[in-house]
Amino acid sequence: MLIAIDYDLKGVIAVADTIKDTAIEAIEQLQSQDLEVIMLTGDNERTAEAIAKQVGISQVIAKVLPKQKAEKVKMVQQQGKQVAMVGDGIN
């Protein structure tokens, strides 16, 4: 985030999501059952990829608005996959 006073840049603040203690273990358990884990998020690609890397997720669909999430789930289902969705499980 940028901080400005009267359009004059005065500072920069870096902010990051923290990962829940149980997220990595939960994802590992799902993957050990041969389940494919995909992150579907409204975050930008860079942020989503960084979080996904930390928790062991290799597939990311980023920049998805809430009203677009059902469409993205249908897209995965059209590939012949069954889908279960969990919200806010990482941070």
N, CA, C and O atoms as CSV, one atom per row, in Angstrom:
chain,resi,resn,atom,element,x,y,z
A,1,MET,N,N,0.840,-1.167,0.000
A,1,MET,CA,C,0.000,0.000,0.000
A,1,MET,C,C,0.890,1.237,0.000
A,1,MET,O,O,1.955,1.275,0.616
A,2,LEU,N,N,0.416,2.221,-0.702
A,2,LEU,CA,C,1.155,3.482,-0.767
A,2,LEU,C,C,0.459,4.517,0.108
A,2,LEU,O,O,-0.769,4.565,0.188
A,3,ILE,N,N,1.255,5.329,0.750
A,3,ILE,CA,C,0.719,6.397,1.595
A,3,ILE,C,C,1.119,7.727,0.964
A,3,ILE,O,O,2.296,7.982,0.708
A,4,ALA,N,N,0.109,8.572,0.718
A,4,ALA,CA,C,0.378,9.861,0.100
A,4,ALA,C,C,-0.364,10.954,0.859
A,4,ALA,O,O,-1.454,10.741,1.391
A,5,ILE,N,N,0.254,12.121,0.892
A,5,ILE,CA,C,-0.382,13.316,1.457
A,5,ILE,C,C,-0.351,14.369,0.367
A,5,ILE,O,O,0.712,14.747,-0.125
A,6,ASP,N,N,-1.533,14.835,-0.002
A,6,ASP,CA,C,-1.656,15.816,-1.089
A,6,ASP,C,C,-0.920,15.348,-2.348
A,6,ASP,O,O,-0.188,16.116,-2.973
A,7,TYR,N,N,-1.124,14.080,-2.710
A,7,TYR,CA,C,-0.548,13.454,-3.904
A,7,TYR,C,C,0.970,13.301,-3.837
A,7,TYR,O,O,1.600,13.002,-4.852
A,8,ASP,N,N,1.564,13.499,-2.672
A,8,ASP,CA,C,3.010,13.333,-2.491
A,8,ASP,C,C,3.259,12.027,-1.746
A,8,ASP,O,O,2.808,11.865,-0.612
A,9,LEU,N,N,3.974,11.094,-2.374
A,9,LEU,CA,C,4.252,9.801,-1.760
A,9,LEU,C,C,5.055,9.975,-0.481
A,9,LEU,O,O,6.130,10.574,-0.485
A,10,LYS,N,N,4.520,9.443,0.614
A,10,LYS,CA,C,5.182,9.576,1.912
A,10,LYS,C,C,5.643,8.241,2.490
A,10,LYS,O,O,6.477,8.209,3.395
A,11,GLY,N,N,5.099,7.135,1.966
A,11,GLY,CA,C,5.525,5.860,2.519
A,11,GLY,C,C,4.903,4.672,1.812
A,11,GLY,O,O,4.001,4.812,0.986
A,12,VAL,N,N,5.411,3.497,2.160
A,12,VAL,CA,C,4.936,2.236,1.604
A,12,VAL,C,C,4.754,1.261,2.757
A,12,VAL,O,O,5.604,1.175,3.642
A,13,ILE,N,N,3.650,0.529,2.748
A,13,ILE,CA,C,3.396,-0.493,3.769
A,13,ILE,C,C,3.196,-1.821,3.053
A,13,ILE,O,O,2.377,-1.911,2.138
A,14,ALA,N,N,3.923,-2.839,3.452
A,14,ALA,CA,C,3.763,-4.179,2.891
A,14,ALA,C,C,2.843,-4.990,3.799
A,14,ALA,O,O,3.008,-4.992,5.019
A,15,VAL,N,N,1.879,-5.673,3.198
A,15,VAL,CA,C,0.909,-6.466,3.940
A,15,VAL,C,C,0.876,-7.862,3.334
A,15,VAL,O,O,0.941,-8.014,2.114
A,16,ALA,N,N,0.773,-8.883,4.185
A,16,ALA,CA,C,0.709,-10.258,3.679
A,16,ALA,C,C,-0.265,-11.078,4.503
A,16,ALA,O,O,-0.388,-10.898,5.714
A,17,ASP,N,N,-0.960,-11.990,3.814
A,17,ASP,CA,C,-1.817,-12.941,4.521
A,17,ASP,C,C,-0.943,-13.944,5.255
A,17,ASP,O,O,0.137,-14.304,4.789
A,18,THR,N,N,-1.419,-14.387,6.400
A,18,THR,CA,C,-0.710,-15.448,7.101
A,18,THR,C,C,-1.462,-16.756,6.888
A,18,THR,O,O,-2.684,-16.771,6.741
A,19,ILE,N,N,-0.725,-17.827,6.874
A,19,ILE,CA,C,-1.309,-19.142,6.628
A,19,ILE,C,C,-1.676,-19.775,7.964
A,19,ILE,O,O,-0.900,-19.733,8.918
A,20,LYS,N,N,-2.877,-20.365,8.018
A,20,LYS,CA,C,-3.301,-21.058,9.234
A,20,LYS,C,C,-2.365,-22.235,9.509
A,20,LYS,O,O,-1.872,-22.878,8.582
A,21,ASP,N,N,-2.129,-22.506,10.781
A,21,ASP,CA,C,-1.228,-23.590,11.177
A,21,ASP,C,C,-1.646,-24.938,10.594
A,21,ASP,O,O,-0.791,-25.780,10.318
A,22,THR,N,N,-2.936,-25.151,10.406
A,22,THR,CA,C,-3.440,-26.456,9.976
A,22,THR,C,C,-3.566,-26.596,8.452
A,22,THR,O,O,-3.890,-27.679,7.964
A,23,ALA,N,N,-3.321,-25.536,7.706
A,23,ALA,CA,C,-3.551,-25.561,6.260
A,23,ALA,C,C,-2.664,-26.566,5.536
A,23,ALA,O,O,-3.152,-27.342,4.714
A,24,ILE,N,N,-1.377,-26.562,5.831
A,24,ILE,CA,C,-0.454,-27.461,5.127
A,24,ILE,C,C,-0.828,-28.912,5.391
A,24,ILE,O,O,-0.878,-29.719,4.463
A,25,GLU,N,N,-1.089,-29.249,6.641
A,25,GLU,CA,C,-1.458,-30.627,6.981
A,25,GLU,C,C,-2.759,-31.036,6.290
A,25,GLU,O,O,-2.866,-32.158,5.793
A,26,ALA,N,N,-3.736,-30.153,6.254
A,26,ALA,CA,C,-5.015,-30.461,5.611
A,26,ALA,C,C,-4.821,-30.736,4.121
A,26,ALA,O,O,-5.400,-31.681,3.584
A,27,ILE,N,N,-4.025,-29.931,3.463
A,27,ILE,CA,C,-3.777,-30.111,2.032
A,27,ILE,C,C,-3.007,-31.400,1.788
A,27,ILE,O,O,-3.309,-32.133,0.847
A,28,GLU,N,N,-2.016,-31.682,2.625
A,28,GLU,CA,C,-1.264,-32.932,2.498
A,28,GLU,C,C,-2.179,-34.149,2.655
A,28,GLU,O,O,-2.026,-35.140,1.941
A,29,GLN,N,N,-3.126,-34.071,3.589
A,29,GLN,CA,C,-4.061,-35.182,3.786
A,29,GLN,C,C,-4.937,-35.383,2.557
A,29,GLN,O,O,-5.166,-36.518,2.141
A,30,LEU,N,N,-5.421,-34.308,1.978
A,30,LEU,CA,C,-6.231,-34.423,0.763
A,30,LEU,C,C,-5.418,-35.029,-0.377
A,30,LEU,O,O,-5.898,-35.913,-1.087
A,31,GLN,N,N,-4.200,-34.555,-0.548
A,31,GLN,CA,C,-3.355,-35.050,-1.630
A,31,GLN,C,C,-2.947,-36.503,-1.405
A,31,GLN,O,O,-2.758,-37.240,-2.373
A,32,SER,N,N,-2.807,-36.929,-0.158
A,32,SER,CA,C,-2.451,-38.325,0.130
A,32,SER,C,C,-3.584,-39.284,-0.236
A,32,SER,O,O,-3.368,-40.489,-0.365
A,33,GLN,N,N,-4.785,-38.745,-0.400
A,33,GLN,CA,C,-5.942,-39.538,-0.821
A,33,GLN,C,C,-6.140,-39.452,-2.339
A,33,GLN,O,O,-7.213,-39.770,-2.854
A,34,ASP,N,N,-5.098,-39.022,-3.040
A,34,ASP,CA,C,-5.123,-38.850,-4.494
A,34,ASP,C,C,-6.182,-37.859,-4.960
A,34,ASP,O,O,-6.731,-37.995,-6.053
A,35,LEU,N,N,-6.466,-36.864,-4.129
A,35,LEU,CA,C,-7.386,-35.802,-4.504
A,35,LEU,C,C,-6.577,-34.637,-5.075
A,35,LEU,O,O,-5.513,-34.290,-4.563
A,36,GLU,N,N,-7.094,-34.055,-6.129
A,36,GLU,CA,C,-6.450,-32.919,-6.776
A,36,GLU,C,C,-6.913,-31.647,-6.075
A,36,GLU,O,O,-8.113,-31.387,-5.991
A,37,VAL,N,N,-5.978,-30.863,-5.578
A,37,VAL,CA,C,-6.305,-29.631,-4.862
A,37,VAL,C,C,-6.003,-28.453,-5.772
A,37,VAL,O,O,-4.889,-28.307,-6.276
A,38,ILE,N,N,-7.012,-27.613,-5.973
A,38,ILE,CA,C,-6.869,-26.412,-6.798
A,38,ILE,C,C,-7.280,-25.205,-5.950
A,38,ILE,O,O,-8.330,-25.224,-5.308
A,39,MET,N,N,-6.465,-24.173,-5.950
A,39,MET,CA,C,-6.822,-22.944,-5.239
A,39,MET,C,C,-7.618,-22.051,-6.182
A,39,MET,O,O,-7.165,-21.729,-7.280
A,40,LEU,N,N,-8.807,-21.655,-5.740
A,40,LEU,CA,C,-9.679,-20.739,-6.476
A,40,LEU,C,C,-9.818,-19.499,-5.598
A,40,LEU,O,O,-10.377,-19.573,-4.503
A,41,THR,N,N,-9.315,-18.364,-6.071
A,41,THR,CA,C,-9.228,-17.192,-5.203
A,41,THR,C,C,-9.457,-15.886,-5.955
A,41,THR,O,O,-9.247,-15.801,-7.165
A,42,GLY,N,N,-9.880,-14.900,-5.232
A,42,GLY,CA,C,-10.009,-13.558,-5.776
A,42,GLY,C,C,-8.697,-12.797,-5.772
A,42,GLY,O,O,-8.586,-11.738,-6.389
A,43,ASP,N,N,-7.705,-13.332,-5.079
A,43,ASP,CA,C,-6.398,-12.668,-5.031
A,43,ASP,C,C,-5.765,-12.603,-6.417
A,43,ASP,O,O,-6.129,-13.360,-7.317
A,44,ASN,N,N,-4.815,-11.687,-6.571
A,44,ASN,CA,C,-4.090,-11.607,-7.838
A,44,ASN,C,C,-3.165,-12.822,-7.988
A,44,ASN,O,O,-2.895,-13.532,-7.019
A,45,GLU,N,N,-2.692,-13.046,-9.200
A,45,GLU,CA,C,-1.892,-14.242,-9.475
A,45,GLU,C,C,-0.645,-14.337,-8.603
A,45,GLU,O,O,-0.321,-15.407,-8.088
A,46,ARG,N,N,0.039,-13.236,-8.444
A,46,ARG,CA,C,1.309,-13.250,-7.696
A,46,ARG,C,C,1.078,-13.659,-6.240
A,46,ARG,O,O,1.802,-14.501,-5.709
A,47,THR,N,N,0.085,-13.072,-5.605
A,47,THR,CA,C,-0.231,-13.404,-4.219
A,47,THR,C,C,-0.701,-14.844,-4.114
A,47,THR,O,O,-0.255,-15.584,-3.237
A,48,ALA,N,N,-1.597,-15.243,-5.003
A,48,ALA,CA,C,-2.134,-16.606,-4.973
A,48,ALA,C,C,-1.037,-17.647,-5.164
A,48,ALA,O,O,-0.999,-18.650,-4.451
A,49,GLU,N,N,-0.153,-17.413,-6.114
A,49,GLU,CA,C,0.946,-18.364,-6.364
A,49,GLU,C,C,1.874,-18.466,-5.153
A,49,GLU,O,O,2.349,-19.554,-4.827
A,50,ALA,N,N,2.131,-17.356,-4.493
A,50,ALA,CA,C,3.008,-17.372,-3.313
A,50,ALA,C,C,2.388,-18.183,-2.182
A,50,ALA,O,O,3.072,-18.983,-1.545
A,51,ILE,N,N,1.093,-17.979,-1.929
A,51,ILE,CA,C,0.411,-18.735,-0.882
A,51,ILE,C,C,0.338,-20.206,-1.262
A,51,ILE,O,O,0.601,-21.077,-0.432
A,52,ALA,N,N,-0.018,-20.488,-2.516
A,52,ALA,CA,C,-0.130,-21.877,-2.976
A,52,ALA,C,C,1.195,-22.613,-2.820
A,52,ALA,O,O,1.220,-23.770,-2.402
A,53,LYS,N,N,2.276,-21.955,-3.149
A,53,LYS,CA,C,3.607,-22.578,-3.030
A,53,LYS,C,C,3.905,-22.938,-1.574
A,53,LYS,O,O,4.461,-24.000,-1.294
A,54,GLN,N,N,3.537,-22.061,-0.664
A,54,GLN,CA,C,3.813,-22.305,0.755
A,54,GLN,C,C,3.058,-23.519,1.296
A,54,GLN,O,O,3.534,-24.189,2.213
A,55,VAL,N,N,1.886,-23.802,0.731
A,55,VAL,CA,C,1.063,-24.896,1.254
A,55,VAL,C,C,1.074,-26.132,0.372
A,55,VAL,O,O,0.424,-27.126,0.696
A,56,GLY,N,N,1.801,-26.089,-0.736
A,56,GLY,CA,C,1.936,-27.273,-1.576
A,56,GLY,C,C,0.863,-27.457,-2.632
A,56,GLY,O,O,0.604,-28.582,-3.059
A,57,ILE,N,N,0.233,-26.373,-3.060
A,57,ILE,CA,C,-0.772,-26.444,-4.116
A,57,ILE,C,C,-0.125,-26.009,-5.429
A,57,ILE,O,O,0.485,-24.943,-5.502
A,58,SER,N,N,-0.261,-26.842,-6.472
A,58,SER,CA,C,0.386,-26.516,-7.742
A,58,SER,C,C,-0.548,-25.859,-8.752
A,58,SER,O,O,-0.074,-25.227,-9.697
A,59,GLN,N,N,-1.851,-25.988,-8.580
A,59,GLN,CA,C,-2.797,-25.392,-9.523
A,59,GLN,C,C,-3.547,-24.232,-8.872
A,59,GLN,O,O,-4.128,-24.378,-7.796
A,60,VAL,N,N,-3.526,-23.085,-9.536
A,60,VAL,CA,C,-4.158,-21.885,-8.992
A,60,VAL,C,C,-5.030,-21.237,-10.061
A,60,VAL,O,O,-4.606,-21.077,-11.206
A,61,ILE,N,N,-6.238,-20.870,-9.685
A,61,ILE,CA,C,-7.103,-20.047,-10.521
A,61,ILE,C,C,-7.321,-18.762,-9.722
A,61,ILE,O,O,-7.998,-18.770,-8.694
A,62,ALA,N,N,-6.742,-17.661,-10.200
A,62,ALA,CA,C,-6.735,-16.411,-9.430
A,62,ALA,C,C,-7.597,-15.341,-10.097
A,62,ALA,O,O,-8.074,-15.512,-11.219
A,63,LYS,N,N,-7.781,-14.245,-9.385
A,63,LYS,CA,C,-8.543,-13.078,-9.836
A,63,LYS,C,C,-9.981,-13.444,-10.180
A,63,LYS,O,O,-10.514,-12.988,-11.191
A,64,VAL,N,N,-10.609,-14.261,-9.346
A,64,VAL,CA,C,-11.978,-14.708,-9.578
A,64,VAL,C,C,-12.907,-13.963,-8.627
A,64,VAL,O,O,-12.754,-14.043,-7.409
A,65,LEU,N,N,-13.861,-13.245,-9.184
A,65,LEU,CA,C,-14.848,-12.554,-8.367
A,65,LEU,C,C,-15.816,-13.569,-7.769
A,65,LEU,O,O,-16.009,-14.644,-8.336
A,66,PRO,N,N,-16.429,-13.241,-6.623
A,66,PRO,CA,C,-17.354,-14.197,-5.998
A,66,PRO,C,C,-18.412,-14.742,-6.954
A,66,PRO,O,O,-18.703,-15.938,-6.924
A,67,LYS,N,N,-18.988,-13.900,-7.793
A,67,LYS,CA,C,-20.031,-14.363,-8.703
A,67,LYS,C,C,-19.482,-15.240,-9.834
A,67,LYS,O,O,-20.256,-15.904,-10.524
A,68,GLN,N,N,-18.173,-15.254,-10.030
A,68,GLN,CA,C,-17.545,-16.073,-11.066
A,68,GLN,C,C,-17.124,-17.455,-10.553
A,68,GLN,O,O,-16.801,-18.338,-11.348
A,69,LYS,N,N,-17.127,-17.641,-9.254
A,69,LYS,CA,C,-16.611,-18.897,-8.697
A,69,LYS,C,C,-17.424,-20.105,-9.140
A,69,LYS,O,O,-16.845,-21.149,-9.439
A,70,ALA,N,N,-18.744,-19.994,-9.190
A,70,ALA,CA,C,-19.577,-21.117,-9.646
A,70,ALA,C,C,-19.230,-21.480,-11.091
A,70,ALA,O,O,-19.199,-22.657,-11.450
A,71,GLU,N,N,-18.971,-20.479,-11.904
A,71,GLU,CA,C,-18.587,-20.711,-13.307
A,71,GLU,C,C,-17.268,-21.485,-13.386
A,71,GLU,O,O,-17.129,-22.398,-14.199
A,72,LYS,N,N,-16.318,-21.123,-12.552
A,72,LYS,CA,C,-15.018,-21.808,-12.554
A,72,LYS,C,C,-15.168,-23.249,-12.065
A,72,LYS,O,O,-14.501,-24.146,-12.581
A,73,VAL,N,N,-16.029,-23.479,-11.080
A,73,VAL,CA,C,-16.286,-24.838,-10.606
A,73,VAL,C,C,-16.898,-25.667,-11.737
A,73,VAL,O,O,-16.513,-26.819,-11.941
A,74,LYS,N,N,-17.840,-25.090,-12.465
A,74,LYS,CA,C,-18.457,-25.793,-13.600
A,74,LYS,C,C,-17.412,-26.121,-14.660
A,74,LYS,O,O,-17.477,-27.177,-15.289
A,75,MET,N,N,-16.456,-25.231,-14.862
A,75,MET,CA,C,-15.396,-25.462,-15.830
A,75,MET,C,C,-14.597,-26.721,-15.459
A,75,MET,O,O,-14.276,-27.539,-16.321
A,76,VAL,N,N,-14.284,-26.860,-14.175
A,76,VAL,CA,C,-13.545,-28.038,-13.709
A,76,VAL,C,C,-14.426,-29.283,-13.841
A,76,VAL,O,O,-13.938,-30.346,-14.224
A,77,GLN,N,N,-15.705,-29.163,-13.531
A,77,GLN,CA,C,-16.631,-30.292,-13.654
A,77,GLN,C,C,-16.762,-30.744,-15.109
A,77,GLN,O,O,-16.911,-31.938,-15.372
A,78,GLN,N,N,-16.708,-29.819,-16.040
A,78,GLN,CA,C,-16.804,-30.162,-17.458
A,78,GLN,C,C,-15.609,-30.979,-17.937
A,78,GLN,O,O,-15.641,-31.573,-19.015
A,79,GLN,N,N,-14.553,-31.002,-17.123
A,79,GLN,CA,C,-13.393,-31.835,-17.430
A,79,GLN,C,C,-13.611,-33.258,-16.905
A,79,GLN,O,O,-12.702,-34.088,-16.946
A,80,GLY,N,N,-14.819,-33.529,-16.414
A,80,GLY,CA,C,-15.156,-34.861,-15.918
A,80,GLY,C,C,-14.772,-35.087,-14.470
A,80,GLY,O,O,-14.718,-36.231,-14.020
A,81,LYS,N,N,-14.508,-34.036,-13.742
A,81,LYS,CA,C,-14.071,-34.155,-12.353
A,81,LYS,C,C,-15.213,-33.842,-11.396
A,81,LYS,O,O,-16.065,-33.001,-11.682
A,82,GLN,N,N,-15.220,-34.526,-10.265
A,82,GLN,CA,C,-16.138,-34.193,-9.195
A,82,GLN,C,C,-15.465,-33.107,-8.355
A,82,GLN,O,O,-14.249,-33.119,-8.164
A,83,VAL,N,N,-16.264,-32.180,-7.862
A,83,VAL,CA,C,-15.701,-31.023,-7.162
A,83,VAL,C,C,-16.308,-30.890,-5.777
A,83,VAL,O,O,-17.525,-30.977,-5.611
A,84,ALA,N,N,-15.462,-30.681,-4.797
A,84,ALA,CA,C,-15.877,-30.283,-3.453
A,84,ALA,C,C,-15.155,-28.969,-3.192
A,84,ALA,O,O,-13.984,-28.823,-3.543
A,85,MET,N,N,-15.848,-28.008,-2.577
A,85,MET,CA,C,-15.241,-26.688,-2.379
A,85,MET,C,C,-15.207,-26.356,-0.890
A,85,MET,O,O,-16.177,-26.559,-0.159
A,86,VAL,N,N,-14.055,-25.839,-0.469
A,86,VAL,CA,C,-13.875,-25.410,0.918
A,86,VAL,C,C,-13.490,-23.945,0.891
A,86,VAL,O,O,-12.637,-23.551,0.095
A,87,GLY,N,N,-14.090,-23.136,1.732
A,87,GLY,CA,C,-13.779,-21.706,1.733
A,87,GLY,C,C,-12.929,-21.290,2.910
A,87,GLY,O,O,-13.063,-21.813,4.016
A,88,ASP,N,N,-12.043,-20.330,2.649
A,88,ASP,CA,C,-11.192,-19.722,3.683
A,88,ASP,C,C,-10.449,-20.743,4.514
A,88,ASP,O,O,-10.346,-20.590,5.731
A,89,GLY,N,N,-9.942,-21.756,3.900
A,89,GLY,CA,C,-9.231,-22.786,4.641
A,89,GLY,C,C,-7.750,-22.535,4.805
A,89,GLY,O,O,-7.096,-23.245,5.568
A,90,ILE,N,N,-7.197,-21.554,4.118
A,90,ILE,CA,C,-5.756,-21.377,4.171
A,90,ILE,C,C,-5.337,-20.249,5.097
A,90,ILE,O,O,-4.420,-20.410,5.902
A,91,ASN,N,N,-6.012,-19.095,4.985
A,91,ASN,CA,C,-5.590,-17.978,5.837
A,91,ASN,C,C,-6.768,-17.372,6.567
A,91,ASN,O,O,-6.598,-16.420,7.329
